[in-house]
Tab-separated table of C-alpha atoms in Angstrom:
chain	number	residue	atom	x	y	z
A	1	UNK	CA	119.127	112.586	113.532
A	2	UNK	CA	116.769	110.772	111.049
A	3	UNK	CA	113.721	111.840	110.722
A	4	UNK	CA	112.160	108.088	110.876
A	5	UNK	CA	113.671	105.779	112.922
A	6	UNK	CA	112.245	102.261	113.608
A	7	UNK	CA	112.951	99.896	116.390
A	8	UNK	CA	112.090	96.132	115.979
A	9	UNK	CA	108.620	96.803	114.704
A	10	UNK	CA	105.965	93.714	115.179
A	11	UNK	CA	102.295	93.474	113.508
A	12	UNK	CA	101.113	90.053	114.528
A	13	UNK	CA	97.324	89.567	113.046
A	14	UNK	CA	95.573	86.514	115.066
A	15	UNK	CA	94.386	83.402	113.094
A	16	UNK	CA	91.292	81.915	114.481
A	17	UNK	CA	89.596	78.660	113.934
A	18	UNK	CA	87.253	76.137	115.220
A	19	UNK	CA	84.254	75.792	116.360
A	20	UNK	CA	84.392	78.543	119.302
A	21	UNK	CA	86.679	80.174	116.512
A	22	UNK	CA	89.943	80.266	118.989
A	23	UNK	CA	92.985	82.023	118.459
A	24	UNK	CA	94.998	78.983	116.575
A	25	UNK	CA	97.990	81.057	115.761
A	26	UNK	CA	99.044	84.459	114.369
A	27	UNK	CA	100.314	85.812	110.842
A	28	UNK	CA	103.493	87.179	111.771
A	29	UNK	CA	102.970	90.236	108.833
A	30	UNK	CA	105.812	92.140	110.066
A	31	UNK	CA	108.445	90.523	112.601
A	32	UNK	CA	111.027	93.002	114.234
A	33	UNK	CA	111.958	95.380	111.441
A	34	UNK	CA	114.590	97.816	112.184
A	35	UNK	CA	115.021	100.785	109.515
A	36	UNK	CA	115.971	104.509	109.495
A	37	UNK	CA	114.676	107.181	106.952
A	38	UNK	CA	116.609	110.206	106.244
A	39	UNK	CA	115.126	113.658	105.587
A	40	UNK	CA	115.145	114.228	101.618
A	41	UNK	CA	115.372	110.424	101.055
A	42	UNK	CA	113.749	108.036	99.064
A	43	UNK	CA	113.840	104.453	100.864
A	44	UNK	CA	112.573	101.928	98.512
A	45	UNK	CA	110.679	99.068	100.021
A	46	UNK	CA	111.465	95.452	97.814
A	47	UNK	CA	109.797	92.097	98.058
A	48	UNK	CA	107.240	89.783	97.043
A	49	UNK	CA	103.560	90.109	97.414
A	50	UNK	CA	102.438	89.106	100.666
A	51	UNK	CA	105.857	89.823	102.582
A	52	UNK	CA	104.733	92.485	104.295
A	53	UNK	CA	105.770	95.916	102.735
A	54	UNK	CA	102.189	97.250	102.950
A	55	UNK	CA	101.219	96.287	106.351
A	56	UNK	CA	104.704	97.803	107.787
A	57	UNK	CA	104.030	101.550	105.794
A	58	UNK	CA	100.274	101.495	107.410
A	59	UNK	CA	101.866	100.425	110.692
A	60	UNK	CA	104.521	103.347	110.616
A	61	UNK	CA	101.399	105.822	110.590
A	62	UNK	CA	99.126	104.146	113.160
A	63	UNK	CA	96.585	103.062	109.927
A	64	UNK	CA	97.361	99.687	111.797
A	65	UNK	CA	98.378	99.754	115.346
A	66	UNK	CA	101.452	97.483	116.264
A	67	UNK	CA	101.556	94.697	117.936
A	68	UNK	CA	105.432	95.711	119.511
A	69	UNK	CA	107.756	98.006	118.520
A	70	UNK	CA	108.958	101.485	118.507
A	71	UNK	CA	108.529	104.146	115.445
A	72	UNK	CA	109.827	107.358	116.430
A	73	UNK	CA	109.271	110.167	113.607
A	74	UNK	CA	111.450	113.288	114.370
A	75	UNK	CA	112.593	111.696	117.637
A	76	UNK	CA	108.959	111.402	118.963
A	77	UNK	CA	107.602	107.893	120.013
A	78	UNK	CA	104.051	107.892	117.378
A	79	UNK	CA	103.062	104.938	119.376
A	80	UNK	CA	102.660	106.240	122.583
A	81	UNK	CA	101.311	109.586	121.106
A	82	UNK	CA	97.492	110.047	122.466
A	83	UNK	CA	94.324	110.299	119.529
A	84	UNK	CA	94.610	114.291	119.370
A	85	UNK	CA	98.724	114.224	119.330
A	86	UNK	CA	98.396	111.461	116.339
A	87	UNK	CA	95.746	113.501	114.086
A	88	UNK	CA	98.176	116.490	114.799
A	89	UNK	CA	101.328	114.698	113.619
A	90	UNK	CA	99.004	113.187	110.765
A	91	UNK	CA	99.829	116.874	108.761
A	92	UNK	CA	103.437	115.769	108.875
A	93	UNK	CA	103.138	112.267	107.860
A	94	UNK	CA	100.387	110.820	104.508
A	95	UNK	CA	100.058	108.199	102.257
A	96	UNK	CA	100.081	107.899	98.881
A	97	UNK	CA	97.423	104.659	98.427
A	98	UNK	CA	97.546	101.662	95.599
A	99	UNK	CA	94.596	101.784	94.010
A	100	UNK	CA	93.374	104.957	92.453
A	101	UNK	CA	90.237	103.789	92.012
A	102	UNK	CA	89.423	102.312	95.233
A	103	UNK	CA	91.027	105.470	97.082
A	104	UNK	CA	88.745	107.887	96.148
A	105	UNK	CA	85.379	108.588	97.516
A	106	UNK	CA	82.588	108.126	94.212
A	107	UNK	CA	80.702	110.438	95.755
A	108	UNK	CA	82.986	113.578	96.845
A	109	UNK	CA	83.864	115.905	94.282
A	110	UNK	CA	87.642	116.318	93.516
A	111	UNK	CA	87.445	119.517	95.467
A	112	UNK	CA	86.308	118.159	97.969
A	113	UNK	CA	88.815	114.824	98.633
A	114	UNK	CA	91.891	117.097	98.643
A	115	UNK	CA	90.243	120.284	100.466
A	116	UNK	CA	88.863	117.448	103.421
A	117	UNK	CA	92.515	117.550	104.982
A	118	UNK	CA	92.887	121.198	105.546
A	119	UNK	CA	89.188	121.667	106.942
A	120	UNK	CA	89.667	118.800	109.221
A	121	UNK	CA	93.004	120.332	110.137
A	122	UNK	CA	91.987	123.985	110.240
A	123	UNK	CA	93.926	125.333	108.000
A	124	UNK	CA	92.145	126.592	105.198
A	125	UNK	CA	88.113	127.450	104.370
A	126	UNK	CA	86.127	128.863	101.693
A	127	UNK	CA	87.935	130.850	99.317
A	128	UNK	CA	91.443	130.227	101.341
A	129	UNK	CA	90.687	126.082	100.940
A	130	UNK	CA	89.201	126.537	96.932
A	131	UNK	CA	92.565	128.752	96.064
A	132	UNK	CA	94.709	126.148	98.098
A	133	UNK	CA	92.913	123.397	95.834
A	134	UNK	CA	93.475	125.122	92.859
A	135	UNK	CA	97.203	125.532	93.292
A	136	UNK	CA	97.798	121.556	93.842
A	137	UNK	CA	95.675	120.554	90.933
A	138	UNK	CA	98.183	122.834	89.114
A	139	UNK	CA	101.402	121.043	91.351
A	140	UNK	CA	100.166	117.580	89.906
A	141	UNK	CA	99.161	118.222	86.281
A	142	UNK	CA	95.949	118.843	86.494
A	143	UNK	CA	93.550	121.628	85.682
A	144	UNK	CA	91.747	124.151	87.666
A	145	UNK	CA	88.570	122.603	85.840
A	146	UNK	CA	88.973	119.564	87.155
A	147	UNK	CA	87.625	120.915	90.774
A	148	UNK	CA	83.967	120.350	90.486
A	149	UNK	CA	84.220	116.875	88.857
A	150	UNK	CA	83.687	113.529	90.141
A	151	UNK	CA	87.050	110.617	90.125
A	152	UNK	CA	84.522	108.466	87.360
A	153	UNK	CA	85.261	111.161	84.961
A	154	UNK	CA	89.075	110.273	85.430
A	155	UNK	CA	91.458	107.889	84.206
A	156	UNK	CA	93.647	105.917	86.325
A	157	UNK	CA	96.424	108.416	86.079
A	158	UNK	CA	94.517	111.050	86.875
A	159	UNK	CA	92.839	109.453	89.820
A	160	UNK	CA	96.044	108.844	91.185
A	161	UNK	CA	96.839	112.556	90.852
A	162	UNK	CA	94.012	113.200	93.195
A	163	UNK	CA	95.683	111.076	95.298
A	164	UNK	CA	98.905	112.707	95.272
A	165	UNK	CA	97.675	116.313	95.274
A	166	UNK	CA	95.234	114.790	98.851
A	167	UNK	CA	98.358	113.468	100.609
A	168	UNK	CA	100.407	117.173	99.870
A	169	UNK	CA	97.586	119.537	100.865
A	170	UNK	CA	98.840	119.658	104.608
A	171	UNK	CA	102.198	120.220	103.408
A	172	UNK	CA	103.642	116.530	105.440
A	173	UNK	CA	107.482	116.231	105.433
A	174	UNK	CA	107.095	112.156	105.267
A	175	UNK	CA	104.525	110.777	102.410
A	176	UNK	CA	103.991	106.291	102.797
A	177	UNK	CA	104.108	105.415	98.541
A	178	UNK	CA	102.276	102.258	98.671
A	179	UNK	CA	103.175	100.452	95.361
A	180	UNK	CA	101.307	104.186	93.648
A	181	UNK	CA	101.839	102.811	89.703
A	182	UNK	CA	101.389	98.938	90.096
A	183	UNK	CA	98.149	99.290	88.366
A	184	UNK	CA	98.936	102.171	85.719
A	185	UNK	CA	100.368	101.320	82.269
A	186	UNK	CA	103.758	101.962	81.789
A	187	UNK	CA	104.136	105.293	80.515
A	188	UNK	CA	102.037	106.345	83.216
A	189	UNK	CA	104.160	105.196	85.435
A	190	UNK	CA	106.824	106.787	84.236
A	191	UNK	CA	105.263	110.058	84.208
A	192	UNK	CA	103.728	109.786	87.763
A	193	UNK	CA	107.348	108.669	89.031
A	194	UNK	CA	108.889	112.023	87.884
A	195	UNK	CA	106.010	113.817	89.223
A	196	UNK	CA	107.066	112.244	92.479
A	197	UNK	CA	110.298	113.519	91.846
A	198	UNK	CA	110.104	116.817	90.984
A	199	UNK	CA	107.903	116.773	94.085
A	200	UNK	CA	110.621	115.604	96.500
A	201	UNK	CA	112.946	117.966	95.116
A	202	UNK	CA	110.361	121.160	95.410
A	203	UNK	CA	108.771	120.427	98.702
A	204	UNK	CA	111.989	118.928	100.175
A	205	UNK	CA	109.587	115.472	100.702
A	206	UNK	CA	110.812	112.257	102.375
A	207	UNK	CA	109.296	108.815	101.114
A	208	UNK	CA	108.604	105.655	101.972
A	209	UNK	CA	108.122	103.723	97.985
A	210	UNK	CA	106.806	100.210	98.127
A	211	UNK	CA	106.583	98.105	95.299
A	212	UNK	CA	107.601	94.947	93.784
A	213	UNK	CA	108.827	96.388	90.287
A	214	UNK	CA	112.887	96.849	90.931
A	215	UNK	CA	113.115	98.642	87.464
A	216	UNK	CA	110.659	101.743	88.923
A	217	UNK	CA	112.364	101.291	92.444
A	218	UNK	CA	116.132	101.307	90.648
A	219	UNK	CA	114.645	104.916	89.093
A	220	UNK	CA	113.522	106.824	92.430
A	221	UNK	CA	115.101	105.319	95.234
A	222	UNK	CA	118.670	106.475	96.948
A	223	UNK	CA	118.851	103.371	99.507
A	224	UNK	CA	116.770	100.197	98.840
A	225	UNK	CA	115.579	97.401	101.236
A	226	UNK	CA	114.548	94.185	100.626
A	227	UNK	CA	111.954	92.511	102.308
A	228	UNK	CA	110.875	89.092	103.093
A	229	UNK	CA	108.615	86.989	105.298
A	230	UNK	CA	107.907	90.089	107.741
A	231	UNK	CA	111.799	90.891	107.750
A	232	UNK	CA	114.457	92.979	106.313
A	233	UNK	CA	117.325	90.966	104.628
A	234	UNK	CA	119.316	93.445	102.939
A	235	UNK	CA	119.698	97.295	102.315
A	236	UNK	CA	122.184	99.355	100.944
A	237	UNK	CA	122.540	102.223	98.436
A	238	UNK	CA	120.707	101.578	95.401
A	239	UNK	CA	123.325	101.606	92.925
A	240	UNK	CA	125.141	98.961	95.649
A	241	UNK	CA	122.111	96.975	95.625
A	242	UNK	CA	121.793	96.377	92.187
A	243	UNK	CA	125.514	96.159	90.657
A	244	UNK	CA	126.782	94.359	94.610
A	245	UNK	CA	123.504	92.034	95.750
A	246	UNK	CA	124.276	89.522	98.763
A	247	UNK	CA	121.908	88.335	99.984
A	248	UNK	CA	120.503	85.461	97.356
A	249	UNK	CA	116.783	86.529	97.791
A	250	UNK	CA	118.301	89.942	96.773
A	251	UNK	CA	119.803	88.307	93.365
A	252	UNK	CA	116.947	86.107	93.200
A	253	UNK	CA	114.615	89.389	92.599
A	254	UNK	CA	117.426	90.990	90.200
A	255	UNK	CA	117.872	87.567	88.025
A	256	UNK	CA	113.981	87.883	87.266
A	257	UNK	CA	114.084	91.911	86.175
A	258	UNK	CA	113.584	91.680	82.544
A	259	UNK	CA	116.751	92.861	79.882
A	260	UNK	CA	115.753	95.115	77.446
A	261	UNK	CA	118.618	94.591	75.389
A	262	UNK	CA	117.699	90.975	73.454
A	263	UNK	CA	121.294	90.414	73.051
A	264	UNK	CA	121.886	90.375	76.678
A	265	UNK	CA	121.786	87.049	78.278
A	266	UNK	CA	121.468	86.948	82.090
A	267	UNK	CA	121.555	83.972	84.308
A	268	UNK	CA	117.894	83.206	85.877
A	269	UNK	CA	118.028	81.910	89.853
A	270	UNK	CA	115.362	79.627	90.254
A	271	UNK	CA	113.921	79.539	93.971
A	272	UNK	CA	112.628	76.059	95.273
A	273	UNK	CA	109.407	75.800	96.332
A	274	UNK	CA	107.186	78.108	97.308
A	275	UNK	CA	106.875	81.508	100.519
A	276	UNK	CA	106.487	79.812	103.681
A	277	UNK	CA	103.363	80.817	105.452
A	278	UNK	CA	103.531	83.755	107.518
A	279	UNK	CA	101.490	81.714	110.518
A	280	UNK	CA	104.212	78.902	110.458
A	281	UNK	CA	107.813	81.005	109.209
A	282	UNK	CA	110.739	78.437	109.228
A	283	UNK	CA	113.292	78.342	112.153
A	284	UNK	CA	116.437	80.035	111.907
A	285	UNK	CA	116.966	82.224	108.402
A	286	UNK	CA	112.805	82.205	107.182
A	287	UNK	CA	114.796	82.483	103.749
A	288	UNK	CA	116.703	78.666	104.335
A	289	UNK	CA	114.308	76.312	103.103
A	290	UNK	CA	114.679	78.277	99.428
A	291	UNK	CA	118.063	79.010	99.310
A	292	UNK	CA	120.516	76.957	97.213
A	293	UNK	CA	123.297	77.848	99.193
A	294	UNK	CA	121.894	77.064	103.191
A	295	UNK	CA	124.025	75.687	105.577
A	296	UNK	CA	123.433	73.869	108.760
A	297	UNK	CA	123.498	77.009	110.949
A	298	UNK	CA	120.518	78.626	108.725
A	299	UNK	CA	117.796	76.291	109.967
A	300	UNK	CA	119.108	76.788	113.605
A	301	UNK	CA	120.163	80.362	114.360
A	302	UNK	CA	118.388	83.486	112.664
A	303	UNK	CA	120.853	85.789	110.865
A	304	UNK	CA	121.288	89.373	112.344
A	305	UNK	CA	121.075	92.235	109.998
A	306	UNK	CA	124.788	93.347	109.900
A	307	UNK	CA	126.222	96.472	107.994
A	308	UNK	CA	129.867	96.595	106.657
A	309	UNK	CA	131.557	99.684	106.236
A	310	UNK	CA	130.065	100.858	103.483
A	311	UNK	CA	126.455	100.977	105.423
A	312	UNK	CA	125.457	97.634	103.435
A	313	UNK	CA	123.471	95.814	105.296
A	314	UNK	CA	123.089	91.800	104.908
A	315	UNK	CA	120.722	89.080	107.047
A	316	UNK	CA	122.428	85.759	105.924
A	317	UNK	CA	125.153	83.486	107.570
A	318	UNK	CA	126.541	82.604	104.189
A	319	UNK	CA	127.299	85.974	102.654
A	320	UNK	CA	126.810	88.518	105.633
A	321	UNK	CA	129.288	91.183	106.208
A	322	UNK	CA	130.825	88.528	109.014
A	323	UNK	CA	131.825	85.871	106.591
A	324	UNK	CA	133.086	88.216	103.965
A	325	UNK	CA	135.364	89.403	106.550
């Protein structure tokens, strides 16, 4: 069994306007996502800004509630679970937030963000909590001096440390990585992605990575998924996704990944126009009114996310696992 499993997921935010400000419409942020995530994997999350990725991990853990769906975590329902079930499944389940800066509380101590999960969860106190504190400044990289100070005195690295050592103090099994070295320089990045790693691999951790770099997604992920307009349009192993791409958003996001090797040429796809609002998607395939190689049937029908036998999964009429056949 998987450990996450979720069932045609919605998150609908209503658009109001006019002079009584009505409800004029609704941004369809996430629109029936179906996804599985096995224990001990990483399941990279791929796709423009603005497609969704962030509002889907905060949905999975109730930050946002849904507007349909199912998410079951270990085969429970977290939907349906009441306010003291959710903050008890909350130990199993944290996120890993963007912005180390905007994340941490100015006015809380260090000890004091990543001890506030095991008071509010019982689990640790006084001596117990300042030891437990002390051993995950260690786990991330930093020092046991570090306790008393405030995030100001950090850099962005550091602060996003914090962050890391906060979401592992109640020891979850399932940690949301919302796009957690989009604002770092690059070798920070690197070195928070194999602290990530080594994490996984010592604490037997499952994740959930969103981002929009496919270089630091290629790097940590096993399967990726690509994601656009609210939907999922292809996912398959990683290696498969970037040496075997179908769908053409898929290749569209690859052609752009810079070469680092200047004597490499690589063909660029060009996408027409621009991401079609949210509040209005296109009919049929939400990807047609891009794609140079729409047919007829992609304005009318929407394309079902179909796997093949190798467990690659592809949303388009055009190159989906029913016209390769």
């Amino acid at each position: 069994m998987s450990l996450l499993e979720i069932r045609n997921l919605k998150k609908y935010f209503p658009v109001g306007g006019g002079l009584f400000a009505r409800r004029s419409g609704e941004v369809k942020a996430v629109d029936g996502v179906n996804l599985t995530v096995e224990q001990g994997e990483t399941l990279g999350l791929v796709g423009e800004s603005g497609c969704g990725k962030s509002t889907l991990g905060r949905t999975l853990l109730r930050l946002i509630e849904p507007t349909e769906g199912e998410v079951l975590f270990q085969g429970v329902n977290v939907l349906k679970l009441s306010p003291r079930d959710m903050r008890e499944l909350r130990r199993e389940m944290q996120i890993i937030f963007q912005d180390p800066y905007a994340s941490l509380n100015p006015r809380m101590r260090v000890g004091e963000i990543i001890g506030e999960g095991l008071e509010i969860h019982k689990l640790a106190r006084g001596n117990r909590k300042r030891g437990r504190v002390m051993e995950l400044l260690n786990q991330v990289g930093l020092k046991e001096e570090h306790y008393d100070r405030y995030p100001h005195e950090f850099s962005g690295g550091q602060r996003q440390r914090i962050g890391i050592a906060r979401a592992l103090a109640v020891n979850p099994k399932f940690i949301v990585a919302d796009e957690p070295v989009s604002s770092l320089d690059v070798s920070i990045q690197a070195q928070i992605i194999n602290l990530l790693q080594e994490l996984q691999e010592k604490m037997h951790l499952t994740y959930l990575f969103i981002s929009h770099d496919l270089r630091v997604v290629e790097h940590i992920s096993h399967r990726v998924a690509i994601m656009y307009l609210g939907k999922i349009v292809e996912i398959a192993r990683g290696e498969t996704i970037y040496t075997d791409a179908k769908h053409p958003y898929t290749r569209a996001l690859l052609s752009a990944v810079p070469v680092p090797d200047p004597g490499k040429k690589k063909e660029r796809v060009i996408l027409e126009g621009d991401v079609p609002s949210p509040v209005h998607p296109p009919s049929g395939c939400s990807f047609h009114p891009r794609c140079p190689y729409r047919e007829k049937i992609c304005a009318e029908t929407l394309p079902p996310l179909e796997f093949n036998a190798d467990n690659h999964g592809t949303a388009c009429h055009v190159f989906g696992p029913r016209r390769a056949g």
